[in-house]
PDB file of C-alpha atoms in Angstrom:
ATOM      1  CA  UNK R   4      85.077  90.470  76.146  1.00 92.00           C
ATOM      2  CA  UNK R   5      82.023  88.204  76.404  1.00 97.00           C
ATOM      3  CA  UNK R   6      80.108  88.332  79.693  1.00 98.00           C
ATOM      4  CA  UNK R   7      78.339  85.010  80.407  1.00 98.00           C
ATOM      5  CA  UNK R   8      74.554  85.205  80.884  1.00 98.00           C
ATOM      6  CA  UNK R   9      73.560  86.306  84.367  1.00 98.00           C
ATOM      7  CA  UNK R  10      71.782  83.843  86.619  1.00 98.00           C
ATOM      8  CA  UNK R  11      68.161  83.798  87.712  1.00 98.00           C
ATOM      9  CA  UNK R  12      66.257  81.874  90.338  1.00 97.00           C
ATOM     10  CA  UNK R  13      65.718  78.261  89.242  1.00 98.00           C
ATOM     11  CA  UNK R  14      68.976  77.993  87.275  1.00 98.00           C
ATOM     12  CA  UNK R  15      71.039  74.829  87.613  1.00 98.00           C
ATOM     13  CA  UNK R  16      74.677  75.283  88.632  1.00 98.00           C
ATOM     14  CA  UNK R  17      77.433  72.677  88.609  1.00 98.00           C
ATOM     15  CA  UNK R  18      79.597  71.679  91.582  1.00 98.00           C
ATOM     16  CA  UNK R  19      83.030  70.290  90.719  1.00 98.00           C
ATOM     17  CA  UNK R  20      86.177  69.243  92.613  1.00 98.00           C
ATOM     18  CA  UNK R  21      89.025  69.870  90.207  1.00 97.00           C
ATOM     19  CA  UNK R  22      91.829  69.887  92.763  1.00 97.00           C
ATOM     20  CA  UNK R  23      92.159  68.818  96.416  1.00 96.00           C
ATOM     21  CA  UNK R  24      89.705  66.275  97.779  1.00 96.00           C
ATOM     22  CA  UNK R  25      86.772  67.374  99.923  1.00 97.00           C
ATOM     23  CA  UNK R  26      83.976  65.921 102.067  1.00 97.00           C
ATOM     24  CA  UNK R  27      80.200  66.485 102.091  1.00 97.00           C
ATOM     25  CA  UNK R  28      80.499  68.265 105.445  1.00 97.00           C
ATOM     26  CA  UNK R  29      83.030  70.776 104.094  1.00 97.00           C
ATOM     27  CA  UNK R  30      80.771  72.044 101.323  1.00 98.00           C
ATOM     28  CA  UNK R  31      77.312  71.476 102.838  1.00 98.00           C
ATOM     29  CA  UNK R  32      76.871  75.088 103.953  1.00 97.00           C
ATOM     30  CA  UNK R  33      78.144  76.379 100.617  1.00 98.00           C
ATOM     31  CA  UNK R  34      75.528  74.336  98.788  1.00 98.00           C
ATOM     32  CA  UNK R  35      72.842  75.707 101.113  1.00 98.00           C
ATOM     33  CA  UNK R  36      74.062  79.238 100.341  1.00 98.00           C
ATOM     34  CA  UNK R  37      73.547  78.650  96.615  1.00 98.00           C
ATOM     35  CA  UNK R  38      70.084  77.240  97.297  1.00 98.00           C
ATOM     36  CA  UNK R  39      69.209  80.347  99.317  1.00 98.00           C
ATOM     37  CA  UNK R  40      69.785  82.366  96.137  1.00 98.00           C
ATOM     38  CA  UNK R  41      67.267  80.186  94.289  1.00 98.00           C
ATOM     39  CA  UNK R  42      69.906  78.153  92.460  1.00 98.00           C
ATOM     40  CA  UNK R  43      69.784  74.370  91.950  1.00 98.00           C
ATOM     41  CA  UNK R  44      73.192  72.765  92.656  1.00 98.00           C
ATOM     42  CA  UNK R  45      74.086  69.733  90.512  1.00 98.00           C
ATOM     43  CA  UNK R  46      77.019  67.740  91.896  1.00 98.00           C
ATOM     44  CA  UNK R  47      79.515  66.032  89.624  1.00 97.00           C
ATOM     45  CA  UNK R  48      79.639  62.305  90.265  1.00 96.00           C
ATOM     46  CA  UNK R  49      83.258  62.491  91.464  1.00 97.00           C
ATOM     47  CA  UNK R  50      82.984  65.521  93.763  1.00 98.00           C
ATOM     48  CA  UNK R  51      83.792  63.403  96.846  1.00 98.00           C
ATOM     49  CA  UNK R  52      86.150  60.915  95.191  1.00 97.00           C
ATOM     50  CA  UNK R  53      89.590  60.422  96.720  1.00 96.00           C
ATOM     51  CA  UNK R  54      92.900  59.637  95.098  1.00 97.00           C
ATOM     52  CA  UNK R  55      95.769  60.479  97.424  1.00 97.00           C
ATOM     53  CA  UNK R  56      95.773  64.304  97.714  1.00 97.00           C
ATOM     54  CA  UNK R  57      93.226  64.794  94.949  1.00 97.00           C
ATOM     55  CA  UNK R  58      89.452  64.601  94.523  1.00 97.00           C
ATOM     56  CA  UNK R  59      89.744  61.510  92.393  1.00 97.00           C
ATOM     57  CA  UNK R  60      92.143  60.636  89.598  1.00 98.00           C
ATOM     58  CA  UNK R  61      93.021  63.142  86.896  1.00 98.00           C
ATOM     59  CA  UNK R  62      90.604  61.348  84.575  1.00 98.00           C
ATOM     60  CA  UNK R  63      87.765  61.501  87.108  1.00 98.00           C
ATOM     61  CA  UNK R  64      88.246  65.198  87.794  1.00 98.00           C
ATOM     62  CA  UNK R  65      88.498  65.910  84.069  1.00 98.00           C
ATOM     63  CA  UNK R  66      85.298  63.966  83.413  1.00 98.00           C
ATOM     64  CA  UNK R  67      83.297  65.957  85.968  1.00 98.00           C
ATOM     65  CA  UNK R  68      84.444  69.361  84.752  1.00 98.00           C
ATOM     66  CA  UNK R  69      84.067  68.352  81.105  1.00 98.00           C
ATOM     67  CA  UNK R  70      80.474  67.244  81.654  1.00 98.00           C
ATOM     68  CA  UNK R  71      79.640  70.587  83.253  1.00 98.00           C
ATOM     69  CA  UNK R  72      81.246  72.441  80.332  1.00 98.00           C
ATOM     70  CA  UNK R  73      79.235  70.333  77.855  1.00 97.00           C
ATOM     71  CA  UNK R  74      75.893  70.612  79.667  1.00 98.00           C
ATOM     72  CA  UNK R  75      74.080  73.739  78.461  1.00 98.00           C
ATOM     73  CA  UNK R  76      71.485  73.477  81.238  1.00 98.00           C
ATOM     74  CA  UNK R  77      74.279  74.265  83.734  1.00 98.00           C
ATOM     75  CA  UNK R  78      74.541  78.062  83.913  1.00 98.00           C
ATOM     76  CA  UNK R  79      77.585  78.371  86.208  1.00 98.00           C
ATOM     77  CA  UNK R  80      80.303  76.107  87.597  1.00 98.00           C
ATOM     78  CA  UNK R  81      81.366  76.376  91.245  1.00 98.00           C
ATOM     79  CA  UNK R  82      84.343  74.598  92.776  1.00 98.00           C
ATOM     80  CA  UNK R  83      84.503  72.854  96.130  1.00 97.00           C
ATOM     81  CA  UNK R  84      88.023  74.006  97.016  1.00 95.00           C
ATOM     82  CA  UNK R  85      91.401  74.856  95.529  1.00 94.00           C
ATOM     83  CA  UNK R  86      94.936  73.980  96.764  1.00 93.00           C
ATOM     84  CA  UNK R  87      96.385  72.137  93.731  1.00 96.00           C
ATOM     85  CA  UNK R  88      95.219  69.936  90.892  1.00 97.00           C
ATOM     86  CA  UNK R  89      93.552  71.897  88.075  1.00 98.00           C
ATOM     87  CA  UNK R  90      96.859  72.345  86.268  1.00 98.00           C
ATOM     88  CA  UNK R  91      97.049  68.554  85.884  1.00 98.00           C
ATOM     89  CA  UNK R  92      93.839  68.432  83.828  1.00 98.00           C
ATOM     90  CA  UNK R  93      93.675  71.734  81.926  1.00 98.00           C
ATOM     91  CA  UNK R  94      95.151  70.286  78.704  1.00 98.00           C
ATOM     92  CA  UNK R  95      92.604  67.456  78.639  1.00 98.00           C
ATOM     93  CA  UNK R  96      89.566  69.741  78.636  1.00 98.00           C
ATOM     94  CA  UNK R  97      87.579  70.574  75.503  1.00 98.00           C
ATOM     95  CA  UNK R  98      86.256  74.136  75.614  1.00 98.00           C
ATOM     96  CA  UNK R  99      84.608  74.139  72.173  1.00 98.00           C
ATOM     97  CA  UNK R 100      81.052  74.024  73.536  1.00 98.00           C
ATOM     98  CA  UNK R 101      81.919  76.466  76.330  1.00 98.00           C
ATOM     99  CA  UNK R 102      83.086  79.016  73.753  1.00 98.00           C
ATOM    100  CA  UNK R 103      79.696  78.786  72.007  1.00 98.00           C
ATOM    101  CA  UNK R 104      77.710  78.737  75.258  1.00 98.00           C
ATOM    102  CA  UNK R 105      79.693  80.601  77.935  1.00 98.00           C
ATOM    103  CA  UNK R 106      78.804  80.175  81.608  1.00 98.00           C
ATOM    104  CA  UNK R 107      80.234  81.592  84.802  1.00 98.00           C
ATOM    105  CA  UNK R 108      83.367  79.908  86.153  1.00 98.00           C
ATOM    106  CA  UNK R 109      83.496  80.766  89.870  1.00 98.00           C
ATOM    107  CA  UNK R 110      86.513  80.296  92.130  1.00 98.00           C
ATOM    108  CA  UNK R 111      89.969  81.562  93.033  1.00 98.00           C
ATOM    109  CA  UNK R 112      93.417  80.289  94.099  1.00 97.00           C
ATOM    110  CA  UNK R 113      94.022  77.107  92.024  1.00 98.00           C
ATOM    111  CA  UNK R 114      91.094  78.110  89.768  1.00 98.00           C
ATOM    112  CA  UNK R 115      93.310  80.936  88.483  1.00 98.00           C
ATOM    113  CA  UNK R 116      94.374  78.331  85.907  1.00 98.00           C
ATOM    114  CA  UNK R 117      90.876  78.366  84.430  1.00 98.00           C
ATOM    115  CA  UNK R 118      90.568  82.148  84.721  1.00 98.00           C
ATOM    116  CA  UNK R 119      93.788  82.648  82.772  1.00 98.00           C
ATOM    117  CA  UNK R 120      93.116  79.938  80.179  1.00 98.00           C
ATOM    118  CA  UNK R 121      89.563  81.149  79.517  1.00 98.00           C
ATOM    119  CA  UNK R 122      90.625  84.790  79.342  1.00 97.00           C
ATOM    120  CA  UNK R 123      92.309  83.913  76.058  1.00 96.00           C
ATOM    121  CA  UNK R 124      88.871  82.982  74.685  1.00 97.00           C
ATOM    122  CA  UNK R 125      87.744  86.550  75.561  1.00 97.00           C
ATOM    123  CA  UNK R 126      85.183  85.262  78.069  1.00 98.00           C
ATOM    124  CA  UNK R 127      84.876  86.811  81.538  1.00 98.00           C
ATOM    125  CA  UNK R 128      85.106  84.699  84.695  1.00 98.00           C
ATOM    126  CA  UNK R 129      84.421  85.307  88.392  1.00 98.00           C
ATOM    127  CA  UNK R 130      87.208  85.386  90.979  1.00 98.00           C
ATOM    128  CA  UNK R 131      85.310  84.623  94.191  1.00 98.00           C
ATOM    129  CA  UNK R 132      85.035  82.366  97.210  1.00 98.00           C
ATOM    130  CA  UNK R 133      84.575  78.612  96.749  1.00 97.00           C
ATOM    131  CA  UNK R 134      82.111  76.327  98.529  1.00 98.00           C
ATOM    132  CA  UNK R 135      84.452  75.251 101.315  1.00 97.00           C
ATOM    133  CA  UNK R 136      85.134  78.868 102.230  1.00 97.00           C
ATOM    134  CA  UNK R 137      81.554  80.132 102.224  1.00 97.00           C
ATOM    135  CA  UNK R 138      80.821  79.382 105.928  1.00 96.00           C
ATOM    136  CA  UNK R 139      83.824  81.512 106.950  1.00 96.00           C
ATOM    137  CA  UNK R 140      83.148  84.310 104.480  1.00 98.00           C
ATOM    138  CA  UNK R 141      81.994  87.772 105.439  1.00 98.00           C
ATOM    139  CA  UNK R 142      78.448  88.728 104.397  1.00 97.00           C
ATOM    140  CA  UNK R 143      80.007  91.381 102.149  1.00 97.00           C
ATOM    141  CA  UNK R 144      82.082  88.807 100.266  1.00 98.00           C
ATOM    142  CA  UNK R 145      79.073  86.580  99.622  1.00 98.00           C
ATOM    143  CA  UNK R 146      76.916  89.527  98.616  1.00 98.00           C
ATOM    144  CA  UNK R 147      79.439  90.743  96.032  1.00 98.00           C
ATOM    145  CA  UNK R 148      79.481  87.270  94.469  1.00 98.00           C
ATOM    146  CA  UNK R 149      75.682  87.197  94.365  1.00 98.00           C
ATOM    147  CA  UNK R 150      75.599  90.664  92.806  1.00 98.00           C
ATOM    148  CA  UNK R 151      77.887  89.651  89.959  1.00 98.00           C
ATOM    149  CA  UNK R 152      76.083  86.394  89.229  1.00 98.00           C
ATOM    150  CA  UNK R 153      72.672  88.072  89.123  1.00 98.00           C
ATOM    151  CA  UNK R 154      73.819  91.056  87.069  1.00 98.00           C
ATOM    152  CA  UNK R 155      73.835  93.816  89.671  1.00 98.00           C
ATOM    153  CA  UNK R 156      76.312  96.712  89.603  1.00 96.00           C
ATOM    154  CA  UNK R 157      79.627  96.149  91.370  1.00 96.00           C
ATOM    155  CA  UNK R 158      81.914  98.847  92.745  1.00 97.00           C
ATOM    156  CA  UNK R 159      84.289  99.265  95.669  1.00 98.00           C
ATOM    157  CA  UNK R 160      85.721 102.044  97.801  1.00 97.00           C
ATOM    158  CA  UNK R 161      88.957 100.869  99.406  1.00 97.00           C
ATOM    159  CA  UNK R 162      90.862 102.851 102.025  1.00 97.00           C
ATOM    160  CA  UNK R 163      94.003 104.467 100.614  1.00 96.00           C
ATOM    161  CA  UNK R 164      97.110 102.488 101.564  1.00 97.00           C
ATOM    162  CA  UNK R 165     100.239 104.341 102.677  1.00 96.00           C
ATOM    163  CA  UNK R 166     102.402 102.430 100.187  1.00 97.00           C
ATOM    164  CA  UNK R 167     100.175 102.963  97.143  1.00 97.00           C
ATOM    165  CA  UNK R 168     101.909 104.277  94.053  1.00 97.00           C
ATOM    166  CA  UNK R 169      99.355 106.518  92.369  1.00 91.00           C
ATOM    167  CA  UNK R 170      99.227 107.258  88.691  1.00 85.00           C
ATOM    168  CA  UNK R 171      98.059 110.425  87.028  1.00 84.00           C
ATOM    169  CA  UNK R 172      94.307 110.577  87.406  1.00 90.00           C
ATOM    170  CA  UNK R 173      91.739 107.945  86.461  1.00 96.00           C
ATOM    171  CA  UNK R 174      92.827 104.574  85.031  1.00 97.00           C
ATOM    172  CA  UNK R 175      90.669 102.304  82.895  1.00 98.00           C
ATOM    173  CA  UNK R 176      91.485  98.839  81.641  1.00 98.00           C
ATOM    174  CA  UNK R 177      90.547  95.185  81.548  1.00 98.00           C
ATOM    175  CA  UNK R 178      91.050  93.333  84.824  1.00 98.00           C
ATOM    176  CA  UNK R 179      93.080  90.103  84.777  1.00 98.00           C
ATOM    177  CA  UNK R 180      95.001  87.970  87.252  1.00 98.00           C
ATOM    178  CA  UNK R 181      94.437  85.909  90.378  1.00 98.00           C
ATOM    179  CA  UNK R 182      96.864  83.837  92.428  1.00 98.00           C
ATOM    180  CA  UNK R 183     100.445  84.952  91.819  1.00 98.00           C
ATOM    181  CA  UNK R 184     101.964  81.472  92.185  1.00 98.00           C
ATOM    182  CA  UNK R 185      99.602  80.121  89.529  1.00 98.00           C
ATOM    183  CA  UNK R 186     100.186  83.022  87.138  1.00 98.00           C
ATOM    184  CA  UNK R 187     103.921  82.380  87.536  1.00 97.00           C
ATOM    185  CA  UNK R 188     103.418  78.657  86.833  1.00 97.00           C
ATOM    186  CA  UNK R 189     101.503  79.386  83.619  1.00 98.00           C
ATOM    187  CA  UNK R 190     104.125  81.603  81.980  1.00 97.00           C
ATOM    188  CA  UNK R 191     105.306  80.234  78.655  1.00 96.00           C
ATOM    189  CA  UNK R 192     102.243  77.988  78.257  1.00 97.00           C
ATOM    190  CA  UNK R 193      99.090  78.289  76.172  1.00 97.00           C
ATOM    191  CA  UNK R 194      97.266  79.224  79.377  1.00 98.00           C
ATOM    192  CA  UNK R 195      99.326  82.323  80.118  1.00 97.00           C
ATOM    193  CA  UNK R 196      97.379  85.550  80.105  1.00 90.00           C
ATOM    194  CA  UNK R 197      98.062  88.518  77.839  1.00 93.00           C
ATOM    195  CA  UNK R 198      98.932  91.402  80.170  1.00 97.00           C
ATOM    196  CA  UNK R 199      99.471  94.170  77.623  1.00 97.00           C
ATOM    197  CA  UNK R 200      97.320  97.204  78.434  1.00 97.00           C
ATOM    198  CA  UNK R 201      95.571  95.351  81.282  1.00 98.00           C
ATOM    199  CA  UNK R 202      95.141  95.871  85.028  1.00 98.00           C
ATOM    200  CA  UNK R 203      96.673  92.987  86.991  1.00 98.00           C
ATOM    201  CA  UNK R 204      95.231  91.687  90.275  1.00 98.00           C
ATOM    202  CA  UNK R 205      97.462  89.445  92.416  1.00 98.00           C
ATOM    203  CA  UNK R 206      97.116  87.622  95.745  1.00 98.00           C
ATOM    204  CA  UNK R 207      98.868  84.712  97.440  1.00 98.00           C
ATOM    205  CA  UNK R 208      99.244  82.640 100.591  1.00 97.00           C
ATOM    206  CA  UNK R 209     101.913  80.790 102.551  1.00 96.00           C
ATOM    207  CA  UNK R 210     104.961  81.787 100.524  1.00 97.00           C
ATOM    208  CA  UNK R 211     108.399  82.892 101.650  1.00 98.00           C
ATOM    209  CA  UNK R 212     109.454  86.428 100.805  1.00 98.00           C
ATOM    210  CA  UNK R 213     112.160  85.128  98.493  1.00 97.00           C
ATOM    211  CA  UNK R 214     109.525  83.042  96.662  1.00 97.00           C
ATOM    212  CA  UNK R 215     107.515  86.210  96.114  1.00 98.00           C
ATOM    213  CA  UNK R 216     110.636  88.001  94.891  1.00 98.00           C
ATOM    214  CA  UNK R 217     111.400  85.169  92.458  1.00 98.00           C
ATOM    215  CA  UNK R 218     107.877  85.176  91.036  1.00 98.00           C
ATOM    216  CA  UNK R 219     107.709  88.939  90.566  1.00 98.00           C
ATOM    217  CA  UNK R 220     111.200  89.029  89.073  1.00 98.00           C
ATOM    218  CA  UNK R 221     110.308  86.218  86.656  1.00 97.00           C
ATOM    219  CA  UNK R 222     107.210  88.081  85.495  1.00 98.00           C
ATOM    220  CA  UNK R 223     109.335  91.186  85.050  1.00 98.00           C
ATOM    221  CA  UNK R 224     112.027  89.355  83.071  1.00 97.00           C
ATOM    222  CA  UNK R 225     109.364  87.719  80.917  1.00 97.00           C
ATOM    223  CA  UNK R 226     107.979  91.167  80.052  1.00 97.00           C
ATOM    224  CA  UNK R 227     104.606  90.468  81.642  1.00 98.00           C
ATOM    225  CA  UNK R 228     104.649  93.682  83.714  1.00 98.00           C
ATOM    226  CA  UNK R 229     105.964  96.385  81.374  1.00 97.00           C
ATOM    227  CA  UNK R 230     102.682  96.963  79.538  1.00 97.00           C
ATOM    228  CA  UNK R 231     100.367  97.026  82.559  1.00 98.00           C
ATOM    229  CA  UNK R 232      98.141 100.002  83.282  1.00 98.00           C
ATOM    230  CA  UNK R 233      98.062  99.235  87.010  1.00 98.00           C
ATOM    231  CA  UNK R 234      98.469  96.512  89.641  1.00 98.00           C
ATOM    232  CA  UNK R 235      95.919  95.788  92.378  1.00 98.00           C
ATOM    233  CA  UNK R 236      97.267  93.764  95.303  1.00 98.00           C
ATOM    234  CA  UNK R 237      94.897  91.651  97.339  1.00 98.00           C
ATOM    235  CA  UNK R 238      95.512  89.639 100.480  1.00 98.00           C
ATOM    236  CA  UNK R 239      99.069  88.371 100.864  1.00 97.00           C
ATOM    237  CA  UNK R 240      98.459  85.959 103.724  1.00 97.00           C
ATOM    238  CA  UNK R 241     101.168  84.266 105.800  1.00 96.00           C
ATOM    239  CA  UNK R 242     104.068  85.533 103.701  1.00 97.00           C
ATOM    240  CA  UNK R 243     107.056  84.311 105.698  1.00 96.00           C
ATOM    241  CA  UNK R 244     110.663  85.138 106.410  1.00 95.00           C
ATOM    242  CA  UNK R 245     113.317  82.491 105.830  1.00 91.00           C
ATOM    243  CA  UNK R 246     116.028  81.741 108.397  1.00 92.00           C
ATOM    244  CA  UNK R 247     118.006  84.746 107.201  1.00 94.00           C
ATOM    245  CA  UNK R 248     115.862  87.904 106.842  1.00 94.00           C
ATOM    246  CA  UNK R 249     115.190  88.725 103.204  1.00 96.00           C
ATOM    247  CA  UNK R 250     115.376  92.458 103.792  1.00 96.00           C
ATOM    248  CA  UNK R 251     112.205  93.586 101.999  1.00 97.00           C
ATOM    249  CA  UNK R 252     108.526  93.304 102.874  1.00 97.00           C
ATOM    250  CA  UNK R 253     106.045  91.773 100.448  1.00 98.00           C
ATOM    251  CA  UNK R 254     104.799  95.223  99.438  1.00 98.00           C
ATOM    252  CA  UNK R 255     108.353  96.461  98.896  1.00 98.00           C
ATOM    253  CA  UNK R 256     109.093  93.455  96.672  1.00 98.00           C
ATOM    254  CA  UNK R 257     106.040  94.152  94.512  1.00 98.00           C
ATOM    255  CA  UNK R 258     106.949  97.828  94.175  1.00 98.00           C
ATOM    256  CA  UNK R 259     110.593  97.021  93.414  1.00 97.00           C
ATOM    257  CA  UNK R 260     109.734  94.829  90.419  1.00 98.00           C
ATOM    258  CA  UNK R 261     106.784  96.833  89.071  1.00 97.00           C
ATOM    259  CA  UNK R 262     107.580  99.423  86.382  1.00 96.00           C
ATOM    260  CA  UNK R 263     108.049 102.874  87.883  1.00 94.00           C
ATOM    261  CA  UNK R 264     105.269 104.265  85.702  1.00 94.00           C
ATOM    262  CA  UNK R 265     102.817 101.555  86.809  1.00 97.00           C
ATOM    263  CA  UNK R 266     100.391 102.538  89.602  1.00 98.00           C
ATOM    264  CA  UNK R 267     100.157  99.961  92.405  1.00 98.00           C
ATOM    265  CA  UNK R 268      97.241  99.782  94.864  1.00 98.00           C
ATOM    266  CA  UNK R 269      97.513  97.677  98.013  1.00 98.00           C
ATOM    267  CA  UNK R 270      94.960  96.347 100.448  1.00 97.00           C
ATOM    268  CA  UNK R 271      92.143  95.129  98.207  1.00 98.00           C
ATOM    269  CA  UNK R 272      89.991  92.644 100.194  1.00 98.00           C
ATOM    270  CA  UNK R 273      90.218  89.596  97.963  1.00 98.00           C
ATOM    271  CA  UNK R 274      92.100  86.311  98.052  1.00 97.00           C
ATOM    272  CA  UNK R 275      92.790  83.980 100.969  1.00 97.00           C
ATOM    273  CA  UNK R 276      90.781  85.960 103.479  1.00 97.00           C
ATOM    274  CA  UNK R 277      87.287  85.748 104.932  1.00 97.00           C
ATOM    275  CA  UNK R 278      86.537  89.034 103.196  1.00 98.00           C
ATOM    276  CA  UNK R 279      87.150  87.634  99.721  1.00 98.00           C
ATOM    277  CA  UNK R 280      85.308  90.180  97.566  1.00 98.00           C
ATOM    278  CA  UNK R 281      84.315  89.178  94.049  1.00 98.00           C
ATOM    279  CA  UNK R 282      86.186  90.382  90.973  1.00 98.00           C
ATOM    280  CA  UNK R 283      85.029  90.004  87.370  1.00 98.00           C
ATOM    281  CA  UNK R 284      88.144  89.003  85.478  1.00 98.00           C
ATOM    282  CA  UNK R 285      88.008  90.103  81.873  1.00 98.00           C
ATOM    283  CA  UNK R 286      85.713  93.067  82.524  1.00 98.00           C
ATOM    284  CA  UNK R 287      86.819  96.664  82.128  1.00 98.00           C
ATOM    285  CA  UNK R 288      87.225  98.613  85.362  1.00 98.00           C
ATOM    286  CA  UNK R 289      87.836 102.237  86.308  1.00 98.00           C
ATOM    287  CA  UNK R 290      90.236 103.104  89.143  1.00 98.00           C
ATOM    288  CA  UNK R 291      89.787 106.544  90.692  1.00 97.00           C
ATOM    289  CA  UNK R 292      92.374 107.385  93.382  1.00 95.00           C
ATOM    290  CA  UNK R 293      91.064 109.957  95.857  1.00 94.00           C
ATOM    291  CA  UNK R 294      92.552 111.401  99.044  1.00 90.00           C
ATOM    292  CA  UNK R 295      91.222 108.767 101.463  1.00 95.00           C
ATOM    293  CA  UNK R 296      89.848 106.066  99.196  1.00 97.00           C
ATOM    294  CA  UNK R 297      90.472 104.309  95.911  1.00 97.00           C
ATOM    295  CA  UNK R 298      87.245 103.792  93.983  1.00 97.00           C
ATOM    296  CA  UNK R 299      87.031 100.750  91.691  1.00 98.00           C
ATOM    297  CA  UNK R 300      84.057 100.518  89.337  1.00 98.00           C
ATOM    298  CA  UNK R 301      83.187  97.695  86.965  1.00 98.00           C
ATOM    299  CA  UNK R 302      82.043  99.256  83.703  1.00 97.00           C
TER     300      UNK R 302
END
């Protein structure tokens, strides 16, 4: 797996809106955060464009992201916000220059499309907060993103969750994943991620329990779960009951559809939460389950 070059003070970084439309006020503090790290934000010309729900037409959003992928002076690409829209442009993007000159792709939620697609080029990406969310982020979340981008060591100690399913000893493997709804939407396409022998991270927001059941069951039936070394579950925010109770909690659904021999670790602080800790997707990690904590180290 190729790790993109780490950043240094004075580097130019691109700002793109590939999905839902945004305003200057929504991302102003995020831009200032990047500047405080010594980075020079370069905004795509269509960042604040509007076309119904989206930040401009599909062509405009494609143009902005494509220019940032082409421009070798841009050392990382940050996204204004997620929601929905990147799936509409993924097949129009040319990654040939990006493969020769990798750079950090930084985002989560809808940006899972790029994480998954780029994983198949064997290039690591960064699952982390986007510009709109930076003002609401915990200092710890922002610091973990900064650490990754500037090449500092990243590790976590997460409190042991009562519903964890532990494996036998230490687990090592390549970390993949992101938003569960997006991973589900990518199955059967050229952007789907190879899960065999990997460690899968999942998170989601605003879904019904039966939606979650359907997505996990579909991944199971498609044989995306059988070869996993482990599953790490992040924030499952606002997972809702339907009119008739479904009968299982979100954690119980995940455990029910995960292979019995697959360790599952709940409660990782990442996803649609203020404490959205950074994860390097594509990098090998080590999971060490202890009595009161689960240690996760990026190797």
